[in-house]
Tab-separated table of C-alpha atoms and ligand atoms in Angstrom:
chain	number	residue	atom	x	y	z
O	55	UNK	CA	-99.903	48.748	-28.227
O	56	UNK	CA	-100.722	48.144	-31.919
O	57	UNK	CA	-104.457	49.566	-31.676
O	58	UNK	CA	-104.420	52.678	-33.856
O	59	UNK	CA	-106.063	55.716	-32.276
O	60	UNK	CA	-107.978	57.988	-34.635
O	61	UNK	CA	-108.970	61.512	-33.817
O	62	UNK	CA	-112.275	62.863	-33.576
O	63	UNK	CA	-115.394	61.891	-31.524
O	64	UNK	CA	-119.073	61.281	-32.367
O	65	UNK	CA	-120.434	63.772	-34.525
O	66	UNK	CA	-123.830	65.415	-34.758
O	67	UNK	CA	-124.589	63.205	-37.616
O	68	UNK	CA	-125.495	59.571	-36.720
O	69	UNK	CA	-122.775	57.050	-37.081
O	70	UNK	CA	-123.262	54.614	-39.756
O	71	UNK	CA	-122.825	50.958	-38.824
O	72	UNK	CA	-122.487	47.728	-40.757
O	73	UNK	CA	-123.041	44.761	-38.790
O	74	UNK	CA	-121.459	41.409	-40.112
O	75	UNK	CA	-123.339	38.466	-38.491
O	76	UNK	CA	-126.335	40.376	-37.346
O	77	UNK	CA	-128.245	37.413	-36.427
O	78	UNK	CA	-125.999	36.014	-33.951
O	79	UNK	CA	-125.639	36.759	-30.289
O	80	UNK	CA	-123.090	39.739	-30.670
O	81	UNK	CA	-125.170	40.784	-33.753
O	82	UNK	CA	-128.633	40.980	-32.087
O	83	UNK	CA	-127.160	42.701	-28.920
O	84	UNK	CA	-125.497	45.139	-31.164
O	85	UNK	CA	-128.849	45.861	-32.931
O	86	UNK	CA	-130.512	45.958	-29.765
O	87	UNK	CA	-128.238	48.988	-28.722
O	88	UNK	CA	-128.458	50.694	-32.113
O	89	UNK	CA	-132.310	50.556	-32.064
O	90	UNK	CA	-132.275	52.186	-28.553
O	91	UNK	CA	-130.166	55.163	-29.927
O	92	UNK	CA	-131.732	56.150	-33.415
O	93	UNK	CA	-130.365	59.421	-33.215
O	94	UNK	CA	-126.831	58.257	-32.856
O	95	UNK	CA	-126.827	55.395	-35.376
O	96	UNK	CA	-127.815	54.600	-38.903
O	97	UNK	CA	-127.385	51.150	-40.330
O	98	UNK	CA	-125.597	50.774	-43.507
O	99	UNK	CA	-125.604	46.858	-44.176
O	100	UNK	CA	-126.525	43.834	-42.336
O	101	UNK	CA	-125.205	40.187	-43.038
O	102	UNK	CA	-126.133	36.699	-42.133
O	103	UNK	CA	-125.260	33.203	-43.155
O	104	UNK	CA	-128.743	31.465	-43.724
O	105	UNK	CA	-131.201	32.951	-41.126
O	106	UNK	CA	-133.308	34.857	-43.737
O	107	UNK	CA	-136.184	35.247	-41.552
O	108	UNK	CA	-134.437	36.924	-38.769
O	109	UNK	CA	-132.297	38.944	-41.080
O	110	UNK	CA	-135.408	40.179	-43.025
O	111	UNK	CA	-137.234	41.227	-39.639
O	112	UNK	CA	-133.987	43.048	-38.649
O	113	UNK	CA	-133.796	44.830	-42.002
O	114	UNK	CA	-137.669	45.680	-41.872
O	115	UNK	CA	-137.041	47.324	-38.529
O	116	UNK	CA	-133.655	49.256	-39.205
O	117	UNK	CA	-133.925	49.819	-42.943
O	118	UNK	CA	-130.300	49.249	-43.973
O	119	UNK	CA	-129.292	49.866	-47.637
O	120	UNK	CA	-128.558	46.308	-48.126
O	121	UNK	CA	-129.216	42.763	-46.618
O	122	UNK	CA	-126.872	39.954	-47.341
O	123	UNK	CA	-126.956	36.107	-46.832
O	124	UNK	CA	-123.632	34.273	-47.291
O	125	UNK	CA	-125.518	31.065	-48.177
O	126	UNK	CA	-127.053	31.502	-51.638
O	127	UNK	CA	-130.033	29.123	-50.761
O	128	UNK	CA	-131.292	31.790	-48.374
O	129	UNK	CA	-131.417	34.358	-51.066
O	130	UNK	CA	-134.967	33.678	-52.362
O	131	UNK	CA	-136.629	33.759	-49.028
O	132	UNK	CA	-134.775	37.044	-48.112
O	133	UNK	CA	-135.647	38.589	-51.182
O	134	UNK	CA	-139.495	37.654	-50.854
O	135	UNK	CA	-139.482	38.874	-47.249
O	136	UNK	CA	-137.873	42.330	-48.130
O	137	UNK	CA	-139.871	42.954	-51.237
O	138	UNK	CA	-141.331	46.511	-51.362
O	139	UNK	CA	-139.005	47.690	-48.459
O	140	UNK	CA	-136.405	49.366	-50.730
O	141	UNK	CA	-133.528	47.204	-48.948
O	142	UNK	CA	-131.340	45.831	-51.531
O	143	UNK	CA	-130.544	41.897	-51.271
O	144	UNK	CA	-127.566	40.059	-52.028
O	145	UNK	CA	-126.158	36.546	-51.509
O	146	UNK	CA	-122.865	34.635	-51.596
O	147	UNK	CA	-119.606	34.985	-49.619
O	148	UNK	CA	-118.285	37.869	-51.931
O	149	UNK	CA	-121.577	39.767	-51.284
O	150	UNK	CA	-120.717	39.572	-47.582
O	151	UNK	CA	-117.210	41.043	-48.503
O	152	UNK	CA	-119.009	43.757	-50.594
O	153	UNK	CA	-121.127	44.704	-47.545
O	154	UNK	CA	-117.947	45.200	-45.416
O	155	UNK	CA	-116.592	47.454	-48.399
O	156	UNK	CA	-119.716	49.800	-48.092
O	157	UNK	CA	-118.797	53.299	-46.672
O	158	UNK	CA	-119.883	52.914	-43.072
O	159	UNK	CA	-118.129	54.618	-40.388
O	160	UNK	CA	-117.955	51.471	-38.251
O	161	UNK	CA	-118.118	47.687	-38.946
O	162	UNK	CA	-119.128	45.332	-36.336
O	163	UNK	CA	-117.295	42.075	-37.211
O	164	UNK	CA	-119.423	39.439	-35.574
O	165	UNK	CA	-119.333	36.507	-37.780
O	166	UNK	CA	-118.239	33.167	-35.967
O	167	UNK	CA	-115.022	31.609	-37.121
O	168	UNK	CA	-112.478	32.064	-39.730
O	169	UNK	CA	-115.292	32.650	-42.298
O	170	UNK	CA	-115.376	36.165	-41.215
O	171	UNK	CA	-111.783	36.799	-42.227
O	172	UNK	CA	-112.319	38.037	-45.681
O	173	UNK	CA	-115.131	40.537	-44.816
O	174	UNK	CA	-113.008	41.819	-41.676
O	175	UNK	CA	-110.081	42.401	-43.848
O	176	UNK	CA	-112.174	44.332	-46.204
O	177	UNK	CA	-113.361	46.469	-43.394
O	178	UNK	CA	-109.776	47.050	-42.371
O	179	UNK	CA	-108.541	47.683	-45.788
O	180	UNK	CA	-110.857	50.767	-46.075
O	181	UNK	CA	-109.618	52.246	-42.780
O	182	UNK	CA	-112.849	51.829	-41.061
O	183	UNK	CA	-113.597	51.614	-37.336
O	184	UNK	CA	-113.705	47.951	-36.819
O	185	UNK	CA	-115.482	46.604	-33.680
O	186	UNK	CA	-113.897	43.422	-33.382
O	187	UNK	CA	-115.680	40.361	-31.912
O	188	UNK	CA	-114.507	37.710	-34.324
O	189	UNK	CA	-111.391	36.638	-32.305
O	190	UNK	CA	-110.898	33.623	-34.864
O	191	UNK	CA	-110.015	35.674	-37.710
O	192	UNK	CA	-107.355	37.559	-35.601
O	193	UNK	CA	-105.930	34.295	-34.370
O	194	UNK	CA	-105.903	32.846	-37.828
O	195	UNK	CA	-104.426	35.631	-39.649
O	196	UNK	CA	-102.677	37.433	-36.846
O	197	UNK	CA	-99.559	39.663	-37.805
O	198	UNK	CA	-101.052	39.866	-41.474
O	199	UNK	CA	-104.383	41.289	-40.235
O	200	UNK	CA	-102.492	43.810	-38.254
O	201	UNK	CA	-100.365	44.736	-41.110
O	202	UNK	CA	-103.560	45.492	-43.058
O	203	UNK	CA	-104.907	47.643	-40.063
O	204	UNK	CA	-101.508	49.632	-39.806
O	205	UNK	CA	-101.301	50.230	-43.584
O	206	UNK	CA	-104.910	51.560	-43.727
O	207	UNK	CA	-105.136	53.378	-40.361
O	208	UNK	CA	-108.203	51.461	-39.515
O	209	UNK	CA	-109.037	51.254	-35.734
O	210	UNK	CA	-109.522	47.878	-34.013
O	211	UNK	CA	-111.795	48.172	-31.173
O	212	UNK	CA	-111.907	44.898	-29.186
O	213	UNK	CA	-115.252	43.668	-28.383
O	214	UNK	CA	-114.451	40.491	-26.520
O	215	UNK	CA	-115.041	41.578	-22.772
O	216	UNK	CA	-111.617	40.737	-21.481
O	217	UNK	CA	-109.782	42.721	-24.403
O	218	UNK	CA	-112.267	45.445	-24.131
O	219	UNK	CA	-111.536	45.698	-20.457
O	220	UNK	CA	-107.820	45.715	-20.992
O	221	UNK	CA	-108.321	48.353	-23.958
O	222	UNK	CA	-109.982	50.637	-21.589
O	223	UNK	CA	-107.272	50.524	-18.806
O	224	UNK	CA	-104.137	50.043	-21.111
O	225	UNK	CA	-101.455	52.752	-21.244
O	226	UNK	CA	-98.186	51.099	-22.342
O	227	UNK	CA	-96.265	54.533	-23.026
O	228	UNK	CA	-92.672	53.817	-22.112
O	229	UNK	CA	-93.204	50.137	-21.745
O	230	UNK	CA	-94.968	50.694	-18.375
O	231	UNK	CA	-97.237	47.385	-18.659
O	232	UNK	CA	-95.704	44.254	-17.146
O	233	UNK	CA	-98.399	41.711	-17.430
O	234	UNK	CA	-102.018	41.409	-18.775
O	235	UNK	CA	-104.160	39.209	-16.805
O	236	UNK	CA	-107.383	37.587	-18.501
O	237	UNK	CA	-110.130	36.568	-16.513
O	238	UNK	CA	-112.072	33.306	-17.233
O	239	UNK	CA	-115.149	32.107	-15.662
O	240	UNK	CA	-113.841	28.403	-16.054
O	241	UNK	CA	-116.850	27.550	-17.858
O	242	UNK	CA	-119.512	24.725	-16.937
O	243	UNK	CA	-116.952	22.110	-16.379
O	244	UNK	CA	-114.451	24.157	-13.938
O	245	UNK	CA	-115.105	21.748	-11.186
O	246	UNK	CA	-116.338	18.664	-13.121
O	247	UNK	CA	-114.834	15.301	-12.823
O	248	UNK	CA	-113.119	14.036	-15.879
O	249	UNK	CA	-115.752	11.171	-16.334
O	250	UNK	CA	-118.471	13.885	-16.421
O	251	UNK	CA	-116.416	15.868	-19.029
O	252	UNK	CA	-115.794	12.777	-21.139
O	253	UNK	CA	-119.651	12.006	-21.119
O	254	UNK	CA	-120.706	15.727	-21.621
O	255	UNK	CA	-123.514	16.452	-24.016
O	256	UNK	CA	-123.503	19.508	-26.385
O	257	UNK	CA	-126.361	20.736	-24.274
O	258	UNK	CA	-124.297	20.644	-21.093
O	259	UNK	CA	-121.413	22.147	-22.909
O	260	UNK	CA	-123.163	25.158	-24.148
O	261	UNK	CA	-124.907	26.001	-20.783
O	262	UNK	CA	-122.487	28.653	-19.729
O	263	UNK	CA	-122.597	29.661	-16.183
O	264	UNK	CA	-122.474	33.377	-16.578
O	265	UNK	CA	-122.672	34.501	-20.225
O	266	UNK	CA	-125.338	33.841	-22.895
O	267	UNK	CA	-123.361	33.288	-26.322
O	268	UNK	CA	-123.503	31.429	-29.565
O	269	UNK	CA	-122.885	27.730	-29.633
O	270	UNK	CA	-119.265	27.821	-30.706
O	271	UNK	CA	-117.756	30.007	-28.306
O	272	UNK	CA	-119.884	28.457	-25.495
O	273	UNK	CA	-118.117	25.227	-26.307
O	274	UNK	CA	-114.845	26.909	-26.610
O	275	UNK	CA	-115.390	28.290	-22.996
O	276	UNK	CA	-116.056	24.818	-21.883
O	277	UNK	CA	-112.762	23.274	-23.089
O	278	UNK	CA	-111.078	26.857	-22.204
O	279	UNK	CA	-109.971	26.928	-25.885
O	280	UNK	CA	-111.714	30.212	-25.867
O	281	UNK	CA	-109.088	31.535	-23.303
O	282	UNK	CA	-106.470	30.008	-25.397
O	283	UNK	CA	-107.724	31.897	-28.411
O	284	UNK	CA	-107.994	34.904	-26.229
O	285	UNK	CA	-104.363	34.716	-25.045
O	286	UNK	CA	-103.315	34.830	-28.736
O	287	UNK	CA	-105.531	37.729	-29.429
O	288	UNK	CA	-104.279	39.771	-26.519
O	289	UNK	CA	-100.738	39.136	-27.550
O	290	UNK	CA	-101.459	40.431	-30.918
O	291	UNK	CA	-103.712	43.307	-30.021
O	292	UNK	CA	-101.554	44.785	-27.026
O	293	UNK	CA	-98.014	43.628	-28.665
O	294	UNK	CA	-97.331	41.460	-25.438
O	295	UNK	CA	-95.171	38.214	-25.521
O	296	UNK	CA	-97.048	35.057	-24.405
O	297	UNK	CA	-95.137	34.782	-21.103
O	298	UNK	CA	-96.701	38.125	-20.133
O	299	UNK	CA	-100.337	37.083	-20.727
O	300	UNK	CA	-101.705	35.356	-17.647
O	301	UNK	CA	-104.989	33.685	-17.044
O	302	UNK	CA	-106.846	33.788	-13.820
O	303	UNK	CA	-110.138	31.816	-13.068
O	304	UNK	CA	-112.858	34.132	-11.775
O	305	UNK	CA	-116.274	32.292	-11.759
O	306	UNK	CA	-118.520	35.407	-11.076
O	307	UNK	CA	-117.313	37.207	-14.387
O	308	UNK	CA	-117.526	40.656	-12.724
O	309	UNK	CA	-113.631	41.541	-13.467
O	310	UNK	CA	-113.415	41.420	-16.986
O	311	UNK	CA	-109.609	41.455	-17.074
O	312	UNK	CA	-106.700	43.480	-15.491
O	313	UNK	CA	-103.457	45.226	-16.476
O	314	UNK	CA	-100.521	45.138	-14.196
O	315	UNK	CA	-97.848	47.989	-14.319
O	316	UNK	CA	-94.229	48.057	-13.323
O	317	UNK	CA	-95.074	50.036	-10.351
O	318	UNK	CA	-97.256	47.173	-8.907
O	319	UNK	CA	-100.579	48.866	-9.772
O	320	UNK	CA	-103.155	46.819	-11.316
O	321	UNK	CA	-105.964	48.293	-13.160
O	322	UNK	CA	-109.026	46.350	-14.009
O	323	UNK	CA	-112.514	47.052	-15.624
O	324	UNK	CA	-115.592	45.591	-13.775
O	325	UNK	CA	-119.309	45.288	-14.761
O	326	UNK	CA	-122.064	42.763	-14.896
O	327	UNK	CA	-121.547	39.959	-17.314
O	328	UNK	CA	-123.710	41.579	-20.320
O	329	UNK	CA	-122.006	41.957	-23.720
O	330	UNK	CA	-123.912	45.081	-24.214
O	331	UNK	CA	-121.502	46.913	-22.200
O	332	UNK	CA	-118.323	46.199	-24.311
O	333	UNK	CA	-120.473	46.326	-27.514
O	334	UNK	CA	-121.604	49.558	-26.378
O	335	UNK	CA	-118.145	50.838	-25.698
O	336	UNK	CA	-117.129	50.229	-29.348
O	337	UNK	CA	-120.270	51.486	-30.820
O	338	UNK	CA	-119.640	54.866	-29.125
O	339	UNK	CA	-116.118	54.992	-29.087
O	340	UNK	CA	-114.408	57.372	-28.163
O	341	UNK	CA	-117.697	58.604	-26.252
O	342	UNK	CA	-119.910	56.523	-24.075
O	343	UNK	CA	-123.648	55.435	-24.346
O	344	UNK	CA	-126.195	54.442	-22.030
O	345	UNK	CA	-126.962	50.943	-21.973
O	346	UNK	CA	-129.726	48.855	-20.298
O	347	UNK	CA	-127.187	46.717	-18.540
O	348	UNK	CA	-127.649	45.847	-14.942
O	349	UNK	CA	-125.688	47.822	-12.572
O	350	UNK	CA	-123.088	46.248	-10.738
O	351	UNK	CA	-123.857	45.835	-6.943
O	352	UNK	CA	-120.827	44.558	-5.307
O	353	UNK	CA	-122.333	44.506	-1.848
O	354	UNK	CA	-125.213	42.192	-3.006
O	355	UNK	CA	-122.531	39.957	-4.810
O	356	UNK	CA	-120.535	39.864	-1.551
O	357	UNK	CA	-117.470	38.090	-2.573
O	358	UNK	CA	-115.203	37.565	-5.680
O	359	UNK	CA	-113.216	34.279	-5.953
O	360	UNK	CA	-110.146	33.699	-7.884
O	361	UNK	CA	-107.983	30.497	-8.822
O	362	UNK	CA	-105.331	29.386	-11.181
O	363	UNK	CA	-106.564	27.333	-14.148
O	364	UNK	CA	-105.846	23.556	-13.948
O	365	UNK	CA	-103.730	22.852	-17.054
O	366	UNK	CA	-104.614	19.079	-16.963
O	367	UNK	CA	-108.240	19.639	-16.872
O	368	UNK	CA	-107.982	22.141	-19.649
O	369	UNK	CA	-104.876	21.130	-21.964
O	370	UNK	CA	-106.245	23.571	-24.645
O	371	UNK	CA	-104.751	26.523	-22.705
O	372	UNK	CA	-101.154	25.064	-23.244
O	373	UNK	CA	-101.800	24.283	-26.756
O	374	UNK	CA	-102.750	27.711	-27.664
O	375	UNK	CA	-99.626	29.055	-25.659
O	376	UNK	CA	-97.369	26.567	-27.711
O	377	UNK	CA	-99.127	27.806	-31.067
O	378	UNK	CA	-98.535	31.336	-30.179
O	379	UNK	CA	-94.986	30.733	-29.383
O	380	UNK	CA	-94.583	28.573	-32.668
O	381	UNK	CA	-95.927	31.441	-34.558
O	382	UNK	CA	-96.290	31.345	-38.410
O	383	UNK	CA	-98.950	28.727	-39.442
O	384	UNK	CA	-99.402	27.215	-35.900
O	385	UNK	CA	-102.223	29.686	-34.655
O	386	UNK	CA	-104.038	29.509	-38.298
O	387	UNK	CA	-104.139	25.432	-37.766
O	388	UNK	CA	-104.865	25.441	-34.163
O	389	UNK	CA	-108.121	27.764	-34.960
O	390	UNK	CA	-109.210	25.707	-37.989
O	391	UNK	CA	-108.777	22.503	-36.228
O	392	UNK	CA	-110.633	23.530	-33.361
O	393	UNK	CA	-113.543	24.895	-35.538
O	394	UNK	CA	-113.832	21.582	-37.234
O	395	UNK	CA	-113.649	19.692	-33.773
O	396	UNK	CA	-116.384	21.886	-32.276
O	397	UNK	CA	-118.580	21.487	-35.344
O	398	UNK	CA	-118.235	17.576	-35.000
O	399	UNK	CA	-118.894	17.656	-31.151
O	400	UNK	CA	-121.992	19.859	-31.607
O	401	UNK	CA	-123.334	17.453	-34.383
O	402	UNK	CA	-122.890	14.627	-31.832
O	403	UNK	CA	-120.064	12.854	-33.820
O	404	UNK	CA	-117.295	13.174	-31.397
O	405	UNK	CA	-117.068	13.290	-27.482
O	406	UNK	CA	-116.233	16.460	-25.545
O	407	UNK	CA	-112.724	15.605	-24.764
O	408	UNK	CA	-112.111	14.533	-28.518
O	409	UNK	CA	-112.185	18.229	-29.344
O	410	UNK	CA	-108.687	19.009	-27.970
O	411	UNK	CA	-107.351	15.526	-29.161
O	412	UNK	CA	-108.418	16.621	-32.643
O	413	UNK	CA	-106.580	19.985	-32.260
O	414	UNK	CA	-103.587	18.225	-30.723
O	415	UNK	CA	-103.309	15.789	-33.438
O	416	UNK	CA	-103.677	18.018	-36.085
O	417	UNK	CA	-100.926	20.351	-34.859
O	418	UNK	CA	-98.808	17.226	-34.544
O	419	UNK	CA	-99.150	16.374	-38.198
O	420	UNK	CA	-98.232	19.775	-39.602
O	421	UNK	CA	-94.922	21.507	-39.884
O	422	UNK	CA	-95.083	25.034	-39.039
O	423	UNK	CA	-94.183	27.398	-41.683
O	424	UNK	CA	-94.234	31.319	-42.104
O	425	UNK	CA	-97.161	32.910	-43.601
O	426	UNK	CA	-96.305	35.387	-46.130
O	427	UNK	CA	-99.773	36.348	-47.416
O	428	UNK	CA	-103.507	36.059	-46.631
O	429	UNK	CA	-103.413	33.468	-49.312
O	430	UNK	CA	-101.077	31.379	-47.328
O	431	UNK	CA	-103.550	31.659	-44.442
O	432	UNK	CA	-106.292	30.557	-46.393
O	433	UNK	CA	-104.204	27.646	-47.682
O	434	UNK	CA	-103.259	26.438	-44.301
O	435	UNK	CA	-106.765	26.865	-43.047
O	436	UNK	CA	-107.975	24.452	-45.718
O	437	UNK	CA	-105.111	22.057	-44.958
O	438	UNK	CA	-105.854	21.995	-41.220
O	439	UNK	CA	-109.526	21.374	-41.736
O	440	UNK	CA	-108.777	18.425	-44.043
O	441	UNK	CA	-106.315	16.919	-41.380
O	442	UNK	CA	-109.076	17.699	-38.524
O	443	UNK	CA	-111.827	16.036	-40.579
O	444	UNK	CA	-109.696	12.907	-41.060
O	445	UNK	CA	-109.091	12.905	-37.470
O	446	UNK	CA	-112.846	13.440	-36.312
O	447	UNK	CA	-113.930	10.796	-38.854
O	448	UNK	CA	-111.511	8.387	-37.272
O	449	UNK	CA	-112.591	9.190	-33.550
O	450	UNK	CA	-116.208	8.910	-34.737
O	451	UNK	CA	-115.741	5.507	-35.852
O	452	UNK	CA	-113.835	4.449	-32.994
O	453	UNK	CA	-115.771	1.902	-30.533
D	505	NDP	P1	-123.317	33.244	-33.230
D	505	NDP	O1	-123.188	31.796	-33.764
D	505	NDP	O2	-124.441	33.557	-32.275
D	505	NDP	O3	-123.462	34.238	-34.586
D	505	NDP	C1	-122.641	33.985	-35.696
D	505	NDP	C2	-123.128	35.059	-36.876
D	505	NDP	O4	-122.353	34.724	-37.936
D	505	NDP	C3	-124.455	34.693	-37.330
D	505	NDP	O5	-124.972	35.920	-37.752
D	505	NDP	C4	-124.344	33.864	-38.207
D	505	NDP	O6	-125.381	33.864	-39.343
D	505	NDP	C5	-123.013	34.366	-38.983
D	505	NDP	N1	-122.256	33.193	-39.877
D	505	NDP	C6	-121.948	31.975	-39.517
D	505	NDP	N2	-121.376	31.502	-40.312
D	505	NDP	C7	-121.268	32.395	-41.381
D	505	NDP	C8	-120.621	32.444	-42.645
D	505	NDP	N3	-119.924	31.282	-43.044
D	505	NDP	N4	-120.582	33.398	-43.503
D	505	NDP	C9	-121.279	34.494	-42.973
D	505	NDP	N5	-121.862	34.601	-41.822
D	505	NDP	C10	-121.871	33.658	-40.996
D	505	NDP	O7	-121.927	33.744	-32.653
D	505	NDP	P2	-121.572	34.799	-31.476
D	505	NDP	O8	-122.279	36.124	-31.912
D	505	NDP	O9	-121.624	34.056	-30.386
D	505	NDP	O10	-120.010	35.090	-32.071
D	505	NDP	C11	-119.750	35.979	-32.907
D	505	NDP	C12	-118.050	36.156	-32.715
D	505	NDP	O11	-117.937	36.859	-31.592
D	505	NDP	C13	-117.222	34.911	-32.545
D	505	NDP	O12	-116.060	35.038	-33.120
D	505	NDP	C14	-117.044	34.812	-31.085
D	505	NDP	O13	-116.094	34.158	-30.481
D	505	NDP	C15	-117.133	36.287	-30.674
D	505	NDP	N6	-117.477	36.717	-29.494
D	505	NDP	C16	-118.882	36.419	-28.969
D	505	NDP	C17	-119.261	36.677	-27.698
D	505	NDP	C18	-120.551	36.246	-27.264
D	505	NDP	O14	-121.149	36.837	-26.109
D	505	NDP	N7	-121.482	35.742	-28.129
D	505	NDP	C19	-118.402	37.307	-26.567
D	505	NDP	C20	-117.131	37.420	-27.264
D	505	NDP	C21	-116.641	37.136	-28.550
D	505	NDP	P3	-126.675	32.908	-39.107
D	505	NDP	O15	-127.613	33.340	-37.986
D	505	NDP	O16	-127.579	32.937	-40.375
D	505	NDP	O17	-126.182	31.352	-38.973
């Protein structure tokens, strides 16, 4: 397991927290928990992309030292909304990275997409506790990101419910873990026929049956690329080869993932599908905190169902596995092409089934190469976006 342990538990002093992506689904749930426990937490910095009004509302309530928007056009409205509060305001991608560098105890990395990579790396470089929601940056920068974590002694605490579940029951001393089993709800199209999937609208694709999440991850759940990204994330975080990371469809999203040991024991973490539970785990780590999440009532649920994923219906799973096995630039490319394709789908430019086509075609047009530095990651990311843009443009024009 590469997730470093750090000594010490919560002290009497409040833990200072920076939330990158505070206006998103994970970000707002993080602030909800922080607001409920003012004696335990203090907010150092909040960042968003362009949603100045919500960011200003959050900053007025929680009084961070600084509030930052990545999109410079949102600077003026944010500045005006926070006038007289004493909260400093900044804008631009570099200012988001600066926010991550501020000396908080814990950084919640909840920006969506590879856009979150520079700030997450900045938090890891200074050895912070990094509550890690932004799976795209780990998929994109993989081993290089883990090198940063190892070098600085930072602690990665997985927020993704599946990886958080595994983290809670994972003990690989002396190689006792045989297999990780990631559960998956199967998304809104688990049983849909291919024609319905081909005609799916963005509204249908983001209507997740069990979780309420941001638009991008909801579409990823519908294609199951989300589970593909999670296979890569699990392999990196828990140092497991691709062949020992399985996926199990479990529509109720009650068992959040499982770890199988060499003696046949299987340990799992369960709970109602509420992201505040894994978010709280990371905020309070290594302690626990009270959450308002609904308690699990297994008798009321009555039954739990399981099935194997259908690789023909969800080809994204095999694409992600192939990228993980290929290594080097392949996962970076997979992630960037997927971000472009999901954006094009949400904008109504391509169809739902085109998303995976774009990823597959982009991978097919690229020779996998090793990544020696984060600059290599940014270069491959840009290259993949250009290839995927060309592919989406062609599909958008097709009759
Ligand atoms: P959202 O789309 O709801 O929120 C994204 C956040 O990132 C917003 O604060 C947004 O600001 C900000 N942001 C977007 N683009 C940029 C940018 N270029 N630079 C700086 N900030 C930016 O996403 P989610 O909260 O759903 O997901 C966040 C991450 O957590 C993703 O990686 C996702 O895969 C992961 N995750 C999410 C789960 C969930 O339940 N939502 C569960 C497990 C993992 P603005 O509001 O101004 O646009």
